[in-house]
Structure formats: C-alpha cells, structure tokens
Coordinates of C-alpha atoms in Angstrom, one line a residue:
X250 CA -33.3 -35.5 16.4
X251 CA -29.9 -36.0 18.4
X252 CA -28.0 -34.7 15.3
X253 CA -30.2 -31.7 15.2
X254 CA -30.0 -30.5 18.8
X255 CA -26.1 -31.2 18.8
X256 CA -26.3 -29.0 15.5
X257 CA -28.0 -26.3 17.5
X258 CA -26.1 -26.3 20.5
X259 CA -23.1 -26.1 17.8
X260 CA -24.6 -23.1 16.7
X261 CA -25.8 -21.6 20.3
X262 CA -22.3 -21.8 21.8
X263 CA -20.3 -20.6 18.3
X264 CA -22.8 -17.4 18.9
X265 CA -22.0 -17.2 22.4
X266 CA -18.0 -16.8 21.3
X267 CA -18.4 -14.6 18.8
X268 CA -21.0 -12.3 21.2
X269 CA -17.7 -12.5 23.9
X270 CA -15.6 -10.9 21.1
X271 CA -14.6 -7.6 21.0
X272 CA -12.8 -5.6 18.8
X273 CA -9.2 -3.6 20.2
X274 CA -7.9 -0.5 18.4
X275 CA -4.8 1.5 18.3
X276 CA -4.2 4.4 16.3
X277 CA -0.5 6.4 16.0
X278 CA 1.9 7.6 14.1
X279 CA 4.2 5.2 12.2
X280 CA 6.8 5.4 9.3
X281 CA 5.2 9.2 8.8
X282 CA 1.8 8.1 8.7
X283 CA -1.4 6.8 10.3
X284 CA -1.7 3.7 11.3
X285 CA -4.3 1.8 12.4
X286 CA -3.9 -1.6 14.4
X287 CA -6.8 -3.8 15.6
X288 CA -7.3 -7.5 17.1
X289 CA -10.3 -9.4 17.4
X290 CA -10.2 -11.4 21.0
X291 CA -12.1 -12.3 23.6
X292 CA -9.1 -11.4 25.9
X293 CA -8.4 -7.9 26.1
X294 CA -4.9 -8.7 27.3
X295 CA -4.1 -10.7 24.5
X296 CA -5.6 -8.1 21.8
X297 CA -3.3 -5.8 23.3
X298 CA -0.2 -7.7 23.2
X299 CA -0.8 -8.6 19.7
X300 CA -1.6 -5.1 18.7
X301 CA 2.1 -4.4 20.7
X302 CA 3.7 -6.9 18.9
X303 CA 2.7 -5.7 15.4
X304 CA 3.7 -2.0 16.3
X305 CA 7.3 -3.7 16.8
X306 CA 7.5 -5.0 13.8
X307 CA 6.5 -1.8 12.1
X308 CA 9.1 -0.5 13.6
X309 CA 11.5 -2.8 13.0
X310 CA 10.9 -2.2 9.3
X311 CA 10.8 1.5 9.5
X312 CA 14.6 1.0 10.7
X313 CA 15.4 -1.0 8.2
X314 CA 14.1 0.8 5.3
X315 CA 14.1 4.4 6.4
X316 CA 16.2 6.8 4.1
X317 CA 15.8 9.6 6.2
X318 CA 18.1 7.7 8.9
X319 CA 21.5 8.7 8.3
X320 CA 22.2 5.2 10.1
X321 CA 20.0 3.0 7.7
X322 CA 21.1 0.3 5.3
X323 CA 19.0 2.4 2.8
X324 CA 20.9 5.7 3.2
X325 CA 24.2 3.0 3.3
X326 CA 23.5 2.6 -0.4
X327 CA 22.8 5.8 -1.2
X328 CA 25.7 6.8 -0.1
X329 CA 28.0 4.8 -1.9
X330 CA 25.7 4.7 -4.9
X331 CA 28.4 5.3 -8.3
X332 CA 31.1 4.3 -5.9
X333 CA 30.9 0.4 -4.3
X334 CA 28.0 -2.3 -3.2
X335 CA 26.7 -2.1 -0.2
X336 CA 25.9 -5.6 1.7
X337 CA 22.3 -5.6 3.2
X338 CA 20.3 -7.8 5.5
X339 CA 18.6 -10.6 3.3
X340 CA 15.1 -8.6 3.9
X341 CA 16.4 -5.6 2.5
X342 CA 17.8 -7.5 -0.6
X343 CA 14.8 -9.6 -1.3
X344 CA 12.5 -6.3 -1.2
X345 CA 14.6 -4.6 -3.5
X346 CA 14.5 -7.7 -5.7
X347 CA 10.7 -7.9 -5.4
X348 CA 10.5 -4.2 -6.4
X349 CA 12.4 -4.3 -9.8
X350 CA 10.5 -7.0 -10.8
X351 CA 7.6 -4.8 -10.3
X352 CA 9.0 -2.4 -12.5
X353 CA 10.0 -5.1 -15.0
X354 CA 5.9 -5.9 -14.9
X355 CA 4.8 -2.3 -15.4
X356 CA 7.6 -0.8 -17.6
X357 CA 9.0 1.4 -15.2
X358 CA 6.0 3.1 -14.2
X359 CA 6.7 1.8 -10.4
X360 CA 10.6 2.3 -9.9
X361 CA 12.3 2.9 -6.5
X362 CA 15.0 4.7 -8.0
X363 CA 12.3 7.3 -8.1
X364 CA 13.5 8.7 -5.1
X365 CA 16.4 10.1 -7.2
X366 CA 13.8 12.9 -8.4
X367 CA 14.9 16.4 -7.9
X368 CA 11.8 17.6 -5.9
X369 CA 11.0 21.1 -8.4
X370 CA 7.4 20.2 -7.9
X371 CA 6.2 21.8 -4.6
X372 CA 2.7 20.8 -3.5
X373 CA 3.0 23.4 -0.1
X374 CA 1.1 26.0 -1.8
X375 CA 4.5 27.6 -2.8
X376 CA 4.5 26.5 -6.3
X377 CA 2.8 29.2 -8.7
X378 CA 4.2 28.8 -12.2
X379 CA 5.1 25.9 -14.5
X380 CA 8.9 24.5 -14.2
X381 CA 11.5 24.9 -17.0
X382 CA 10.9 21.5 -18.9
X383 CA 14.9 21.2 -19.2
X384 CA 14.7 20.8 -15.2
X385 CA 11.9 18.5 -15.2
X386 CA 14.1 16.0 -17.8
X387 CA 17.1 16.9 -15.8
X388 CA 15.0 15.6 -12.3
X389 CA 14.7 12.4 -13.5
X390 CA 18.1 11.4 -15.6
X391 CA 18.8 9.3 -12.2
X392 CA 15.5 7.4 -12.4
X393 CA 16.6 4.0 -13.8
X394 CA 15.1 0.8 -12.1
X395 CA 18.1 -1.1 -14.1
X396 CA 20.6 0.8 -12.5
X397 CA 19.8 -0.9 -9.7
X398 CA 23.0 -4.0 -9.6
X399 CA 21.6 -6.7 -7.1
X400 CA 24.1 -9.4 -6.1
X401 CA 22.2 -12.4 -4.7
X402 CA 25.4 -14.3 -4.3
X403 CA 27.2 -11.1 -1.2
X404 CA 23.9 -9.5 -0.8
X405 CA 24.5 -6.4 -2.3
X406 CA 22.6 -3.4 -4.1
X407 CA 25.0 -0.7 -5.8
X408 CA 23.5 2.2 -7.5
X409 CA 25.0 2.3 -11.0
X410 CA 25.3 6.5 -10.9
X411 CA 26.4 8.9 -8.6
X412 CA 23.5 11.0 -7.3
X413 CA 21.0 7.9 -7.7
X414 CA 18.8 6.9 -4.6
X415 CA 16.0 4.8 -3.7
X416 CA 13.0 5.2 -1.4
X417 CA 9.8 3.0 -0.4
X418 CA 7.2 5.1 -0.4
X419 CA 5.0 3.3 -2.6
X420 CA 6.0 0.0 -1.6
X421 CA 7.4 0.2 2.1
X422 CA 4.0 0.9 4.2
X423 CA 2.2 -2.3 2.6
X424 CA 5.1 -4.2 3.2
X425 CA 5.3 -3.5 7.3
X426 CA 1.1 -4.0 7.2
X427 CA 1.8 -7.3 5.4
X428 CA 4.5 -8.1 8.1
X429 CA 2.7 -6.6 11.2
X430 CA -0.6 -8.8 10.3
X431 CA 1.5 -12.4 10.1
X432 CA 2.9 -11.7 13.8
X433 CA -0.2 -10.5 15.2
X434 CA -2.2 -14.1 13.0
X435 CA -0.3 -16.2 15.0
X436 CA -0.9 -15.0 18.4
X437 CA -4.8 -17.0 19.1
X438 CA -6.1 -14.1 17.8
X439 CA -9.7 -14.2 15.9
X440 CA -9.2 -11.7 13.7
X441 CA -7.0 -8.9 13.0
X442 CA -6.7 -5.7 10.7
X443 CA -3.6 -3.4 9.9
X444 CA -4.8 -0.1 8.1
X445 CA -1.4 1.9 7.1
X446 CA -3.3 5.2 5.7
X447 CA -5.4 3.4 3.2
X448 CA -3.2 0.7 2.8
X449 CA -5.3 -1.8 4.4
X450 CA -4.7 -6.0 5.1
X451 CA -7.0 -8.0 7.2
X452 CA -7.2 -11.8 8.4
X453 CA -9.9 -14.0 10.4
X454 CA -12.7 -12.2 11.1
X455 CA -14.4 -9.2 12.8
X456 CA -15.7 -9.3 16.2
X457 CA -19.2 -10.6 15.0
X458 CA -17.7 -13.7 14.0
X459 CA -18.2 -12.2 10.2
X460 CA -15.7 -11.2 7.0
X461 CA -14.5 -8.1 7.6
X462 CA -16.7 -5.8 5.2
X463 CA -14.9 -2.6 3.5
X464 CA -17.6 0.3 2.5
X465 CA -16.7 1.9 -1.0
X466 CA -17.6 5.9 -1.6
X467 CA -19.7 7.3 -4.0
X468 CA -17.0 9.0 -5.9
X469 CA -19.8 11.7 -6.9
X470 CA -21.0 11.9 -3.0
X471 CA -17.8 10.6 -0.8
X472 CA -20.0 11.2 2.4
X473 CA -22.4 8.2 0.9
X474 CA -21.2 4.4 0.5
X475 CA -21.9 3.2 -2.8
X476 CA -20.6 -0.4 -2.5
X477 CA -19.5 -2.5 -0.2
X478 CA -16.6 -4.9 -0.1
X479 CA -15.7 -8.2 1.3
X480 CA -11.9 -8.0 2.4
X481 CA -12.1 -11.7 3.7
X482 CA -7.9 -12.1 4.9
X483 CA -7.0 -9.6 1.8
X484 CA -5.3 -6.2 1.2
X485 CA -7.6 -3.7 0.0
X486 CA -5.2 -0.8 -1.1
X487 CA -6.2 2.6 -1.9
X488 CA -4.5 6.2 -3.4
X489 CA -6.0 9.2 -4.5
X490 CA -4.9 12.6 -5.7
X491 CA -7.5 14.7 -4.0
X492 CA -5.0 15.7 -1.1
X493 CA -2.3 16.8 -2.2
X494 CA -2.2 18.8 -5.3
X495 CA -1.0 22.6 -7.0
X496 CA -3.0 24.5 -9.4
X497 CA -1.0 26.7 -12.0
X498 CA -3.2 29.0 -14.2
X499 CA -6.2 27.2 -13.5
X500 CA -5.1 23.7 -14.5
X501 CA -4.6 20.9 -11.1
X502 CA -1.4 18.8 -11.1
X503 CA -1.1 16.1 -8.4
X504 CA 1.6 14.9 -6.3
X505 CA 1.7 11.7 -8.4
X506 CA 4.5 11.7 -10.5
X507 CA 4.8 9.7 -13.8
X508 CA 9.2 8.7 -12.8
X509 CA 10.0 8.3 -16.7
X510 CA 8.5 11.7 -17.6
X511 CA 9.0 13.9 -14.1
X512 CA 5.3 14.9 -15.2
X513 CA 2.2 15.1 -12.5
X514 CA -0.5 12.0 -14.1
X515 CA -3.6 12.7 -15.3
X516 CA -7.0 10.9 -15.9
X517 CA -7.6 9.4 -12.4
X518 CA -8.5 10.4 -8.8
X519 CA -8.8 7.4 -7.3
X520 CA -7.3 3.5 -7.2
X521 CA -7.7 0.9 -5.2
X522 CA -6.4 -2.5 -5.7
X523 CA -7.4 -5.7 -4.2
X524 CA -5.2 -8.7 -3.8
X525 CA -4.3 -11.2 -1.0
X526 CA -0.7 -9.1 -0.3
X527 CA -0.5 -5.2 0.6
X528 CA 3.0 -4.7 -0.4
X529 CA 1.9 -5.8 -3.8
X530 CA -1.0 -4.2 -3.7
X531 CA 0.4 -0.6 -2.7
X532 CA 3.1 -0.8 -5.6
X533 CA 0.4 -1.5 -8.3
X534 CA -2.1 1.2 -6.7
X535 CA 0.7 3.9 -7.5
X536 CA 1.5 2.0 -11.0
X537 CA -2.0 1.9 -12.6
X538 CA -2.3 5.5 -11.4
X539 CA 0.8 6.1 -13.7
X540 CA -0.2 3.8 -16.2
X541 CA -3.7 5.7 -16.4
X542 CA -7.2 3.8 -16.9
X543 CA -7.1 1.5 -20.1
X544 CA -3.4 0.4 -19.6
X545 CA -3.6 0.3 -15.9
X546 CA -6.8 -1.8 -16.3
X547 CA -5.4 -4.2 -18.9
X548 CA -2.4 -4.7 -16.5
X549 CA -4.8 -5.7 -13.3
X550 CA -7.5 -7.5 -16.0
X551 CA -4.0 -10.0 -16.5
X552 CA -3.2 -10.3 -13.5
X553 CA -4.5 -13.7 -11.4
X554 CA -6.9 -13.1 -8.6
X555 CA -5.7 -9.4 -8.5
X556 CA -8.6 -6.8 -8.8
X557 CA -9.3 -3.1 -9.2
X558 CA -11.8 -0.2 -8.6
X559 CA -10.7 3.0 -10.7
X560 CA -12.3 6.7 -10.3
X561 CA -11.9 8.7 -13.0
X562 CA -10.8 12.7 -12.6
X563 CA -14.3 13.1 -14.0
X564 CA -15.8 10.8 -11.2
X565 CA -16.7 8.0 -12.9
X566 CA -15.8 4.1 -11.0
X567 CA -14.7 1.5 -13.3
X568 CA -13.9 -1.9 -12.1
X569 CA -11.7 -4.8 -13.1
X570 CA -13.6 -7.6 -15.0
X571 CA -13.6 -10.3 -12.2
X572 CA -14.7 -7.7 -9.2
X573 CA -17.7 -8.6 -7.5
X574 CA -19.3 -5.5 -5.3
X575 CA -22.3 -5.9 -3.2
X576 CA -24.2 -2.5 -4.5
X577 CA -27.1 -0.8 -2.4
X578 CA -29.1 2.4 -2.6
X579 CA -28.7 3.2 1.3
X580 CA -27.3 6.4 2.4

C-alpha cells in the first residue's frame, strides 16, 4: 500500500510540472527564411533566454557561411577559387568535409559546388520559353564536388577552377537548427523545437510533458492530416516543389535542379526525411528529390535509422520500409 501511494503521488506531482509548463515561441527572419524557435519551461524568463541564445547562434552561422557577405570566409574562397587556398575556421572546414562526403554517398546529386550554376532558369514568372541546351550544359561545367581541394592539415578549401563557387542552401539551414537546438538543450530547458522553414529538429518534450507529435498532410487534401508523426528529439525535414515553379508550353519545371544535368527534376512533389540530425537530413531531402523515387528510396531504405515519406507529382505517399505512421480518418 505504501509503494502504491508513493507511486501515485509520483505521478500527481510529475502532472502538476508538466500542467506548470508552457510552451514560448518566436518567429523571424533568419538566413532568408522563417524561423521558428520554441522552449518548453516553466520559467518564462528562462524560455526566453534560451530562445535568445539559439537566435545567436543562428546568427553566428549565417556569418560564417553566408556567400552573399562580401566579408565571409565563404565568399573568401570564392574569390580566390582557380587561384590559391583559402584557410577557414575549423567549422567551416569540417562542414565542407561533411558535404562532399554527402556527395560521395549520393553520386553527385547533392554538391555544394552547385552554387557555380549560371541561374538561366528564372522561376519569377519572367521565364516563358525553354533555354538553349548548349547554355544549360555550359551552367553547370563548374559543378564538380571533386574540385573541391580540402587540406585538413592548414585548413584550407581551394576551388580547383576559376568561376567555381559554393553555397549552403541545402545543407546550411539544418545545420544552424542542429546547432541552435544543442545550446538551447543545455539550458534546464524541458523541451525545445527549432523549425527553419520546414527544416524541423526537436528535443525533450512538448509542454504536456509528451513527444512532440508532427501532423503529415493528405497529399490529395493538404488542408486534412493524414498521419501523424512522433518526432521524439529527431529532425523531421521536408521540401516540396509546389512553390516555386515555371510553366513553359503547358509543361511545370521546378526550382529543383538536378546539378549534373542543369535540368528542373521530375517525379516528386514532396520529401521528407527523418533522422536524428537536420543538417543531414536537409541534404538528403534535396538528394532523393534529385535521385527521384526508386533510387532515392533505395538510398534512404540503406541507410541506418534514417527514414522517408515521398509524394509523388501524381500525389501518391510512399514510405521508407522501416517508417512507422500513426494513420487516422479524422479531419
């Protein structure tokens, strides 16, 4: 009997804390899109701090990896790319180094040295016929992941040809969520989430003391949820081509870009990806969308506790082989 009230008032007073929680949000505009920022406390003044504190270190990375910053380390090596190394902070170097071996992984359908692209595809509504395919090849005769020289020994990147840059689009936003999130775990939080415009990474829990719970479109209804996901201290990663697109004589192109052809992709609408790290999880989201749905799902399907949810441009969802969704019939 004494084991079962201790038990209960065990239970009483770990309801009572998680009633006392509360949920702090903060929403701007960071590295060009929108972030989202939350902490999980019962102290407002320490949600907001933490919140604070992870803005910083967005910040911080935006400066470091910006390449529209004349002043960063990134423009630095564009700027002497086909001319000498450059010698960058160890964080640059070692994100760099974690992004070829990316490409390695997916055969050059993720590649930094993307940003070397000539940009003849407009998506501004400007763009009405097809481009000469001599200046589509000639847009991406810079793209070469390989061409990338790392020193490990100085530090250095040099860019093998003149004209060659490199950019983090796909890579950088999960990267600052991944970095943002460790500060703000440390701080006697209970539970924090960083969402960088669908490039989402959570830890602890949400202010009912529960796993933080990720609802997952009908990709023939987007207004109704058609599963739902546990996201229990993971990245849940998603990018879609329904935004930003340009139609030329009836056919749609999207802004995703296949970097060894200089081709829009086809065959999917939607990715998501689902592993325990965003920055991993934000390059392989823009991979398996150039990889396409059988090779892109044969990628994830060997890949340890990594995970997928693919919609097709047809709107159909297929899943990696070891994803578990909690279905329902609500609307």
């Amino acid at each position: 009997m004494r084991i079962l009230i201790i038990s209960c008032l065990f239970i009483l007073f770990q309801a009572n804390l998680a009633a006392q929680n509360k949920a702090y949000t903060e929403v701007l505009l960071l590295m060009g899109s929108r972030f989202e920022i939350t902490a999980v406390s019962a102290n407002e003044n320490k949600a907001r701090e933490a919140i604070q504190k992870g803005i910083n270190e967005i910040k911080r990375i935006e400066k470091l990896i910006s390449s529209w910053d004349e002043n960063s380390q990134t423009s630095a090596i564009r700027k002497s790319a086909g001319i000498r190394p450059v010698k960058v902070d160890q964080e640059l170097f070692n994100l760099i180094r974690r992004s070829k071996k990316i490409s390695d992984l997916t055969h050059g359908a993720f590649d930094i040295s993307y940003a070397s692209m000539d940009k003849i595809w407009k998506f501004d509504g400007s763009m009405k016929e097809m481009p000469d395919s001599a200046a589509v090849a000639a847009s991406v005769s810079k793209i070469n992941y390989k061409n990338i020289i790392l020193n490990a020994e100085n530090t250095t990147v040099y860019l093998k040809n003149k004209g060659m840059k490199i950019g983090f689009g796909a890579i950088g936003k999960g990267y600052a969520a991944n970095k943002a999130l460790g500060i703000m775990s440390k701080l006697g939080l209970d539970g924090a989430l960083v969402n960088a415009s669908g490039d989402l990474i959570s830890w602890g829990k949400d202010e009912g003391g529960k796993s933080w719970k990720i609802g997952i479109s009908n990709p023939k209804q987007k207004d109704q949820i058609f599963s739902w996901l546990n996201i229990d201290e993971t990245a849940i990663v998603t990018s879609g081509n329904y935004e930003k697109f340009v139609t030329i004589n009836g056919e749609r192109f999207s802004h995703i870009i296949d970097p060894r052809t200089g081709y829009p992709v086809k065959g999917l609408s939607s990715v998501s990806i689902i592993c325990p790290n965003a920055e991993l999880a934000d390059a392989l989201a823009t991979s398996v969308f150039v990889l396409g749905k059988e090779a892109g799902l044969k990628l994830i399907n060997n890949l340890k506790g990594i995970e997928c949810i693919l919609v097709t441009d047809d709107q159909k969802m297929m899943t990696s082989d070891n994803l578990k969704l909690e279905y329902h019939n609500k609307k």
